[in-house]
Short mmCIF file of C-alpha atoms in Angstrom, two decimals:
data_model
loop_
_atom_site.label_atom_id
_atom_site.label_comp_id
_atom_site.label_asym_id
_atom_site.label_seq_id
_atom_site.Cartn_x
_atom_site.Cartn_y
_atom_site.Cartn_z
CA MET J 10 -85.41 52.72 9.31
CA ASN J 11 -87.90 50.53 7.77
CA SER J 12 -86.35 47.26 8.83
CA GLU J 13 -87.45 45.30 5.49
CA LYS J 14 -85.04 47.00 3.26
CA LEU J 15 -82.00 46.36 6.08
CA LYS J 16 -82.97 42.67 6.01
CA ASP J 17 -83.25 42.64 1.91
CA ALA J 18 -79.60 43.93 1.92
CA CYS J 19 -78.53 41.07 5.14
CA MET J 20 -80.13 38.41 2.65
CA LYS J 21 -78.29 39.69 -0.18
CA ALA J 22 -75.26 39.67 1.95
CA LEU J 23 -75.43 35.97 3.37
CA ASP J 24 -76.62 35.04 -0.55
CA ASP J 25 -72.97 36.83 -2.04
CA GLY J 26 -71.55 34.29 0.41
CA ALA J 27 -71.30 36.04 4.10
CA GLU J 28 -71.11 33.66 6.73
CA TYR J 29 -73.08 35.63 8.91
CA VAL J 30 -73.56 39.47 9.23
CA LEU J 31 -72.66 41.60 12.26
CA SER J 32 -76.24 43.82 13.16
CA TYR J 33 -78.07 45.54 15.51
CA VAL J 34 -80.89 43.45 17.27
CA GLU J 35 -83.38 44.92 19.96
CA GLY J 36 -81.89 44.36 23.16
CA TYR J 37 -83.78 44.00 26.74
CA ASP J 38 -86.05 47.51 25.74
CA GLY J 39 -86.52 49.26 22.99
CA SER J 40 -83.80 51.77 23.62
CA HIS J 41 -80.79 49.46 24.08
CA PRO J 42 -79.94 47.76 20.87
CA GLN J 43 -77.20 44.58 21.07
CA ALA J 44 -75.04 43.22 18.52
CA ALA J 45 -75.65 40.03 16.96
CA ARG J 46 -74.66 37.68 14.31
CA ILE J 47 -77.25 37.51 11.62
CA THR J 48 -77.94 34.26 9.51
CA LYS J 49 -81.12 33.36 7.45
CA GLN J 50 -82.20 31.58 10.71
CA ASN J 51 -82.27 35.09 12.64
CA ILE J 52 -82.84 37.62 9.93
CA ASP J 53 -86.47 39.03 11.17
CA SER J 54 -84.63 40.41 14.37
CA VAL J 55 -82.43 43.03 12.49
CA ILE J 56 -83.14 46.53 13.29
CA PHE J 57 -81.37 50.06 12.93
CA ASP J 58 -82.76 52.78 14.93
CA GLU J 59 -81.66 55.96 16.43
CA TYR J 60 -80.10 54.03 19.68
CA CYS J 61 -78.41 52.12 17.50
CA GLY J 62 -75.08 54.43 18.87
CA PHE J 63 -72.41 51.54 19.31
CA SER J 64 -69.83 50.83 16.48
CA LEU J 65 -70.39 47.29 14.92
CA PRO J 66 -66.33 47.53 13.20
CA ALA J 67 -65.04 47.38 16.71
CA LEU J 68 -66.65 43.86 16.84
CA LEU J 69 -64.33 42.83 14.12
CA LYS J 70 -61.31 43.01 16.58
CA ASN J 71 -62.01 39.66 17.72
CA ALA J 72 -63.61 38.11 14.82
CA ASP J 73 -61.97 35.34 13.03
CA LYS J 74 -60.38 37.42 9.80
CA SER J 75 -60.28 34.23 7.67
CA LYS J 76 -63.99 34.03 7.20
CA LYS J 77 -66.20 35.99 5.36
CA THR J 78 -68.20 38.38 7.31
CA GLY J 79 -71.37 41.33 6.76
CA ILE J 80 -71.59 43.93 8.69
CA VAL J 81 -73.87 47.06 8.84
CA VAL J 82 -71.92 49.90 9.19
CA LYS J 83 -73.67 53.76 9.93
CA PRO J 84 -71.79 56.48 7.64
CA CYS J 85 -69.14 56.83 10.52
CA ASP J 86 -68.65 53.52 10.93
CA SER J 87 -67.85 53.20 7.21
CA ARG J 88 -65.46 55.84 7.44
CA ALA J 89 -63.93 53.01 10.06
CA LEU J 90 -63.73 50.62 7.66
CA VAL J 91 -62.18 52.52 5.10
CA VAL J 92 -59.55 53.32 7.74
CA LEU J 93 -59.06 49.63 8.67
CA LEU J 94 -58.55 48.54 5.08
CA GLN J 95 -56.14 51.34 4.77
CA GLU J 96 -54.44 49.73 7.79
CA ASN J 97 -54.27 46.26 6.78
CA GLN J 98 -56.43 45.23 9.52
CA ILE J 99 -59.28 43.69 6.94
CA LYS J 100 -59.35 42.04 3.54
CA ARG J 101 -61.98 43.88 1.31
CA GLU J 102 -63.04 40.57 -0.30
CA ASN J 103 -63.69 38.85 3.46
CA ILE J 104 -66.08 42.11 3.85
CA LYS J 105 -69.49 42.63 2.58
CA ILE J 106 -70.91 46.06 3.56
CA ILE J 107 -74.24 47.24 4.19
CA GLY J 108 -73.89 50.90 4.27
CA VAL J 109 -76.93 52.68 5.96
CA GLU J 110 -77.72 56.16 6.18
CA CYS J 111 -78.08 57.95 9.39
CA LYS J 112 -79.89 60.83 11.14
CA GLY J 113 -77.74 60.92 13.95
CA VAL J 114 -77.85 58.43 17.35
CA LYS J 115 -79.05 59.35 20.95
CA ASP J 116 -76.15 59.05 23.64
CA ARG J 117 -76.04 56.83 26.68
CA LYS J 118 -78.75 58.93 28.46
CA GLY J 119 -81.23 58.92 25.52
CA LYS J 120 -80.77 62.37 24.39
CA ASP J 121 -79.45 63.30 20.74
CA ASP J 122 -75.76 62.64 20.90
CA SER J 123 -74.07 66.19 20.62
CA ASN J 124 -71.12 64.75 18.64
CA CYS J 125 -73.53 63.89 15.57
CA LYS J 126 -73.97 67.23 14.96
CA GLY J 127 -70.20 67.22 13.95
CA CYS J 128 -70.94 64.48 11.55
CA VAL J 129 -68.96 64.53 8.21
CA THR J 130 -71.26 62.62 5.86
CA HIS J 131 -74.76 61.09 6.35
CA LYS J 132 -74.19 58.56 3.86
CA PRO J 133 -71.82 55.85 3.79
CA VAL J 134 -68.72 56.39 1.87
CA ILE J 135 -68.18 52.51 1.43
CA TYR J 136 -70.77 49.89 0.69
CA ASP J 137 -71.77 46.69 -1.02
CA TYR J 138 -74.98 47.25 -0.16
CA TYR J 139 -77.48 50.05 0.83
CA ALA J 140 -80.11 50.83 3.09
CA GLU J 141 -81.99 54.45 2.37
CA GLU J 142 -83.18 56.35 5.76
CA GLU J 143 -86.67 57.62 5.69
CA GLY J 144 -87.00 61.07 4.67
CA GLU J 145 -84.70 64.26 3.72
CA LEU J 146 -80.58 63.61 4.91
CA SER J 147 -78.85 66.78 5.49
CA THR J 148 -75.89 67.63 2.81
CA ASP J 149 -74.33 69.91 5.18
CA ARG J 150 -71.10 69.17 7.00
CA GLY J 151 -70.91 69.39 10.67
CA ASP J 152 -68.49 72.02 11.90
CA PHE J 153 -65.93 71.80 14.86
CA GLU J 154 -68.27 74.68 17.05
CA ASP J 155 -67.77 72.70 20.30
CA VAL J 156 -63.82 72.70 19.83
CA ALA J 157 -63.83 76.45 18.82
CA GLU J 158 -65.91 77.33 22.07
CA PHE J 159 -63.96 75.25 24.32
CA GLU J 160 -60.52 77.41 23.11
CA GLU J 161 -61.92 80.20 24.22
CA LYS J 162 -61.13 79.27 28.06
CA ASP J 163 -57.75 80.28 29.32
CA TYR J 164 -55.09 77.45 29.73
CA GLU J 165 -55.47 77.59 33.62
CA GLU J 166 -59.25 77.08 32.73
CA ARG J 167 -58.58 74.02 30.35
CA TYR J 168 -56.41 72.52 32.64
CA GLY J 169 -58.77 72.82 35.79
CA PHE J 170 -61.19 71.39 33.38
CA TRP J 171 -59.46 68.54 32.20
CA GLU J 172 -57.85 68.11 35.50
CA GLU J 173 -61.78 67.13 37.10
CA TYR J 174 -61.92 64.43 34.26
CA MET J 175 -58.64 63.01 34.80
CA ASP J 176 -59.51 62.35 38.61
CA ASP J 177 -62.78 60.58 37.59
CA CYS J 178 -61.14 58.25 35.00
CA ILE J 179 -61.27 54.88 36.73
CA ARG J 180 -59.26 53.39 33.40
CA CYS J 181 -61.96 50.87 32.67
CA TYR J 182 -60.62 51.08 29.00
CA ALA J 183 -64.24 51.08 27.66
CA CYS J 184 -63.30 53.80 25.56
CA ARG J 185 -60.48 51.96 24.23
CA GLU J 186 -62.90 48.38 23.53
CA ALA J 187 -65.76 50.59 21.80
CA CYS J 188 -63.46 52.33 19.48
CA PRO J 189 -63.17 50.79 16.25
CA LEU J 190 -59.90 51.83 15.51
CA CYS J 191 -57.93 51.10 18.77
CA TYR J 192 -57.46 47.28 17.92
CA CYS J 193 -53.48 46.75 18.76
CA ASP J 194 -53.15 43.10 20.45
CA GLU J 195 -50.81 44.86 22.93
CA CYS J 196 -51.99 48.14 23.88
CA ILE J 197 -49.23 50.61 24.82
CA VAL J 198 -50.79 51.01 28.67
CA GLU J 199 -50.33 47.21 28.93
CA LYS J 200 -46.43 47.02 28.02
CA THR J 201 -44.36 46.91 30.75
CA MET J 202 -40.93 46.58 28.61
CA PRO J 203 -40.87 49.81 28.90
CA GLN J 204 -43.96 50.82 30.92
CA TRP J 205 -44.86 53.89 29.48
CA VAL J 206 -48.36 54.33 31.59
CA ASP J 207 -48.55 53.06 35.23
CA PHE J 208 -51.30 50.58 35.61
CA SER J 209 -52.46 52.23 38.64
CA VAL J 210 -55.83 54.35 38.63
CA LYS J 211 -54.49 57.43 39.20
CA PRO J 212 -54.71 60.99 37.87
CA SER J 213 -51.23 61.47 36.41
CA SER J 214 -51.36 57.99 34.70
CA ASN J 215 -55.08 58.63 33.47
CA TRP J 216 -54.02 62.01 31.85
CA MET J 217 -50.78 59.76 30.14
CA TYR J 218 -53.26 57.14 28.98
CA HIS J 219 -55.94 59.60 27.63
CA LEU J 220 -53.23 62.12 25.97
CA ILE J 221 -51.52 59.18 24.10
CA ARG J 222 -54.92 57.54 22.96
CA ALA J 223 -55.95 60.79 21.57
CA PHE J 224 -52.61 61.28 19.49
CA HIS J 225 -53.44 57.27 18.42
CA GLU J 226 -56.54 58.98 17.35
CA ALA J 227 -55.15 61.83 15.52
CA GLY J 228 -55.72 61.94 11.83
CA ARG J 229 -57.78 58.62 12.26
CA CYS J 230 -60.77 59.03 14.06
CA VAL J 231 -64.02 58.90 12.51
CA ASN J 232 -66.08 60.80 14.84
CA CYS J 233 -68.49 57.48 15.70
CA GLY J 234 -68.68 58.89 19.32
CA SER J 235 -68.87 55.33 20.56
CA CYS J 236 -65.90 56.28 23.14
CA SER J 237 -67.58 58.91 24.91
CA ARG J 238 -71.23 57.09 24.89
CA ALA J 239 -69.28 54.05 26.29
CA CYS J 240 -67.64 56.16 29.31
CA PRO J 241 -69.65 55.44 32.59
CA LYS J 242 -68.04 58.61 34.22
CA ASP J 243 -68.81 60.50 31.10
CA ILE J 244 -65.80 62.12 30.26
CA PRO J 245 -66.13 64.08 26.97
CA LEU J 246 -63.64 62.21 25.20
CA MET J 247 -64.92 63.05 21.72
CA LEU J 248 -64.37 66.75 22.44
CA ILE J 249 -60.34 65.77 22.48
CA ASN J 250 -60.68 63.58 19.45
CA ARG J 251 -62.39 66.08 17.73
CA LYS J 252 -59.92 68.99 18.72
CA MET J 253 -57.01 66.39 16.81
CA ALA J 254 -59.85 65.87 13.86
CA SER J 255 -60.14 69.74 13.34
CA ALA J 256 -56.32 70.42 13.78
CA VAL J 257 -55.46 67.93 11.35
CA GLU J 258 -57.77 69.06 8.67
CA ASP J 259 -56.73 72.83 9.10
CA MET J 260 -53.26 71.97 8.96
CA PHE J 261 -53.31 69.01 6.33
CA GLY J 262 -56.63 69.51 4.74
CA PHE J 263 -57.21 65.70 5.87
CA VAL J 264 -60.31 63.98 6.93
CA SER J 265 -60.09 60.45 7.69
CA GLY J 266 -61.95 57.33 5.92
CA MET J 267 -63.11 59.42 3.35
CA ASP J 268 -60.75 58.46 0.58
CA ILE J 269 -58.75 55.02 0.60
CA GLN J 270 -56.44 56.05 -1.50
CA LYS J 271 -55.22 59.07 0.87
CA MET J 272 -52.85 58.18 3.90
CA PRO J 273 -53.24 59.77 7.23
CA PRO J 274 -50.44 62.57 7.36
CA VAL J 275 -48.86 61.31 10.68
CA ILE J 276 -47.68 58.42 8.80
CA THR J 277 -46.99 60.89 5.76
CA LEU J 278 -44.54 63.53 4.93
CA ALA J 279 -44.76 66.83 3.17
CA LYS J 280 -41.25 68.84 2.37
CA ASP J 281 -43.55 72.13 2.29
CA ASP J 282 -45.31 72.14 5.65
CA PRO J 283 -44.74 75.37 7.10
CA ASP J 284 -42.86 76.14 10.08
CA ASP J 285 -45.57 78.10 12.08
CA ILE J 286 -47.35 74.74 12.56
CA LEU J 287 -44.65 74.29 15.14
CA LYS J 288 -45.46 77.45 16.87
CA GLY J 289 -49.26 76.95 17.25
CA GLY J 290 -50.06 78.06 13.47
CA MET J 291 -52.34 76.06 11.31
CA GLY J 292 -50.60 76.52 8.37
CA HIS J 293 -53.04 75.68 5.08
CA GLY J 294 -56.27 76.43 5.40
CA VAL J 295 -59.28 74.56 5.36
CA GLN J 296 -60.27 73.69 1.74
CA ASP J 297 -63.98 73.40 0.99
CA ARG J 298 -64.31 69.49 0.13
CA GLU J 299 -66.81 67.82 -2.19
CA LEU J 300 -67.39 64.71 0.00
CA GLU J 301 -68.63 61.89 -2.13
CA ALA J 302 -69.20 58.28 -1.21
CA THR J 303 -66.90 55.66 -2.65
CA SER J 304 -68.13 52.54 -3.05
CA MET H 2 -39.39 79.24 43.54
CA SER H 3 -37.13 76.56 43.05
CA GLU H 4 -34.92 76.06 39.82
CA PRO H 5 -37.12 74.88 36.61
CA LYS H 6 -36.16 71.71 35.16
CA ILE H 7 -35.65 71.61 31.47
CA VAL H 8 -35.45 68.54 29.00
CA GLY H 9 -33.93 69.36 25.80
CA PHE H 10 -34.38 66.34 23.25
CA LEU H 11 -31.37 67.14 20.25
CA CYS H 12 -30.86 65.56 17.22
CA ASN H 13 -27.20 64.03 16.79
CA TRP H 14 -26.04 65.47 13.75
CA CYS H 15 -27.16 68.92 14.31
CA SER H 16 -28.73 70.33 17.70
CA TYR H 17 -26.54 68.45 19.67
CA ALA H 18 -23.53 69.23 17.61
CA ALA H 19 -24.97 73.01 18.07
CA ALA H 20 -24.88 72.23 21.95
CA ASP H 21 -21.45 71.36 21.69
CA GLN H 22 -20.03 74.02 19.84
CA ALA H 23 -21.60 76.32 22.53
CA GLY H 24 -19.76 74.34 24.88
CA THR H 25 -16.38 74.88 23.14
CA ALA H 26 -16.97 78.24 22.69
CA ARG H 27 -17.48 78.81 26.29
CA HIS H 28 -20.84 80.25 25.54
CA ALA H 29 -22.68 80.09 28.74
CA TYR H 30 -26.29 79.12 28.84
CA PRO H 31 -28.72 78.70 31.91
CA GLU H 32 -27.96 75.00 33.43
CA ASN H 33 -31.94 74.34 34.00
CA ILE H 34 -31.61 72.09 30.36
CA ARG H 35 -30.86 68.27 30.71
CA ILE H 36 -30.11 67.18 27.00
CA ILE H 37 -31.22 63.93 25.72
CA ARG H 38 -29.34 62.87 22.52
CA ILE H 39 -31.63 60.89 19.67
CA PRO H 40 -30.39 60.21 16.53
CA CYS H 41 -32.73 62.07 14.54
CA SER H 42 -35.76 64.81 15.35
CA GLY H 43 -37.83 62.20 13.35
CA ARG H 44 -37.17 59.42 16.21
CA MET H 45 -39.00 62.16 18.62
CA ASP H 46 -42.00 60.77 20.00
CA PRO H 47 -45.18 62.59 21.53
CA LYS H 48 -45.01 60.11 24.18
CA LEU H 49 -41.72 61.27 25.63
CA ILE H 50 -43.02 64.71 25.89
CA PHE H 51 -45.84 63.93 28.11
CA LYS H 52 -43.42 61.45 29.86
CA ALA H 53 -41.23 64.40 30.74
CA PHE H 54 -44.01 66.31 31.88
CA GLN H 55 -45.12 63.46 34.07
CA GLU H 56 -41.44 63.12 34.93
CA GLY H 57 -41.35 66.87 36.54
CA ALA H 58 -40.20 68.59 33.54
CA ASP H 59 -41.42 72.42 33.50
CA GLY H 60 -40.26 72.61 30.03
CA VAL H 61 -39.69 70.82 26.82
CA MET H 62 -37.41 71.66 24.08
CA VAL H 63 -37.05 69.72 20.99
CA ALA H 64 -34.42 70.67 18.22
CA GLY H 65 -33.59 68.95 14.71
CA CYS H 66 -31.81 69.79 11.60
CA HIS H 67 -33.68 72.13 9.24
CA PRO H 68 -36.18 70.92 7.08
CA GLY H 69 -33.82 70.03 3.75
CA ASP H 70 -30.78 69.46 5.77
CA CYS H 71 -31.76 66.29 7.91
CA HIS H 72 -28.87 63.61 8.20
CA TYR H 73 -31.28 61.13 7.21
CA THR H 74 -32.92 62.87 4.49
CA ASN H 75 -36.94 63.29 5.85
CA GLY H 76 -36.87 62.39 9.47
CA ASN H 77 -37.60 65.87 10.63
CA TYR H 78 -40.26 66.39 8.11
CA TYR H 79 -42.38 63.64 10.08
CA ALA H 80 -40.87 65.37 13.05
CA ARG H 81 -42.49 68.39 12.23
CA ARG H 82 -45.90 67.10 11.66
CA LYS H 83 -45.77 65.46 15.01
CA LEU H 84 -44.43 67.82 16.86
CA ALA H 85 -47.08 70.53 15.69
CA LEU H 86 -50.07 68.29 16.81
CA THR H 87 -48.46 67.11 19.94
CA ARG H 88 -48.57 71.12 20.49
CA GLN H 89 -52.16 71.28 19.44
CA LEU H 90 -53.07 68.43 21.94
CA LEU H 91 -51.37 69.76 25.04
CA GLU H 92 -52.61 73.30 24.14
CA PHE H 93 -56.09 72.24 24.27
CA MET H 94 -55.38 69.95 27.59
CA GLY H 95 -54.20 73.36 29.00
CA VAL H 96 -50.52 73.24 28.90
CA GLU H 97 -49.02 76.87 28.20
CA PRO H 98 -47.21 76.95 24.55
CA GLU H 99 -44.43 78.63 26.55
CA ARG H 100 -43.70 74.86 28.27
CA MET H 101 -42.75 73.47 24.67
CA ARG H 102 -40.21 74.84 22.22
CA PHE H 103 -39.40 73.41 18.94
CA GLU H 104 -36.45 74.51 17.12
CA TRP H 105 -34.83 73.70 13.77
CA ILE H 106 -30.74 74.50 14.61
CA SER H 107 -27.92 73.48 12.97
CA ALA H 108 -24.67 72.48 14.17
CA ALA H 109 -23.23 75.93 12.85
CA GLU H 110 -25.67 77.35 15.39
CA GLY H 111 -24.02 77.08 18.52
CA ASN H 112 -24.61 80.74 19.58
CA ARG H 113 -28.48 80.41 18.57
CA PHE H 114 -28.40 77.36 20.81
CA ALA H 115 -27.16 78.90 23.95
CA ASP H 116 -30.05 81.87 23.29
CA VAL H 117 -32.57 80.27 22.81
CA VAL H 118 -31.71 77.89 25.64
CA ALA H 119 -31.40 80.86 27.75
CA GLU H 120 -34.57 82.63 26.49
CA PHE H 121 -36.75 79.49 27.14
CA THR H 122 -35.18 79.12 30.45
CA ARG H 123 -36.50 83.07 31.02
CA GLU H 124 -39.82 82.25 29.61
CA ILE H 125 -40.26 78.99 31.99
CA LYS H 126 -39.04 81.11 35.32
CA GLU H 127 -41.91 83.53 34.33
CA LEU H 128 -44.66 81.31 34.59
CA ASN H 129 -46.46 80.75 37.61
CA ALA H 130 -48.55 77.69 37.34
CA GLU H 131 -47.44 74.54 38.88
CA THR H 132 -45.54 71.87 36.31
CA PRO H 133 -48.69 70.49 34.65
CA LEU H 134 -48.86 66.81 34.34
CA LYS H 135 -46.81 65.66 36.95
CA ARG H 136 -46.42 62.17 38.38
CA GLU H 137 -47.91 62.40 42.14
CA ALA H 138 -45.54 62.08 44.86
CA VAL H 139 -45.28 59.03 46.98
CA THR H 140 -45.94 59.41 50.59
CA ARG H 141 -44.60 57.15 52.80
#
């Protein structure tokens, strides 16, 4: 992206009261950007390109929430901000949002991240300032083909597939730290009274951790892909999260982070959910939805 | 093959009462099920299902009041959503659908409770695979 537009937006955010703007800057080489707090002194170091995969809202977890902060968000990250606002983790008046358009990002190995094929929207859904991307932006919505393809395996195959990865997991919790929506002060895996998950790194407790995390993300995950990209063992975490997103959308017609007025289905109820969802059915069909930006 | 272990989470007001009724009526059902009484199916937590499998359960059953009849008005509506998503997640990870049984059983349906447990136990016995998610044995 032409960084001039982005720098203008950052400048405006700083002029409008942000103490600093969380943004991407160049790292040790051209393909490993870092995050930085941008002020007028270092505003020239602001960049945005296809290597800027990691989610900046994840850095809000430890930020001083009483200060006015600016933040640069890709469309998926802007959805994360919507979810954080719904969950009262940030105040709208304390955050200046610079929305950038995005054509997809690279994964940890420098290839086009396949997760971006499932992108819900290439335009940010919430913003105070806007930076366009050059060239044409696709308005098509990504699909859940990777989930459908996985579900062609039988149960034994599926279990074997995940068993290998649960053996691999080293419980570094990079996935949890990279995720903008995993913000709990005391994560359930660190609770001792009662202890839900063994601290030791063994397959059965790894299963427990990932199952719990997948369920906590159900109806919330915004498809930023940061978890999969952060995993040092290349566990396809987004496959699980996308399965849950697909199930939530099929059953309840809900897509997270698109409409700040709509609350996620796991904390709401409906009297008319069809009973077949208890037996594996999908209930309501997917409705064609106009995905419009809110600002 | 040793007898499978089944854990049943029954809501206090409807399904637990149904189990009680089956007992009073001497309507026998297989002893594989170990019943845990919860105040409402809405209290049901997916983590409890994961934990049950981890501790060695071959199958997990959750039963509550019929929608519209919840003793706490709307607990079972939340339960329906949580349990539906739990099933989707576990099946995606390779746990056979036969291992999870989610039912609405009213306090008057003692006979039905016994039949459901018998059917569920039979289905679990027919599965040949090892219990999923089980905690590793501690070797000394």
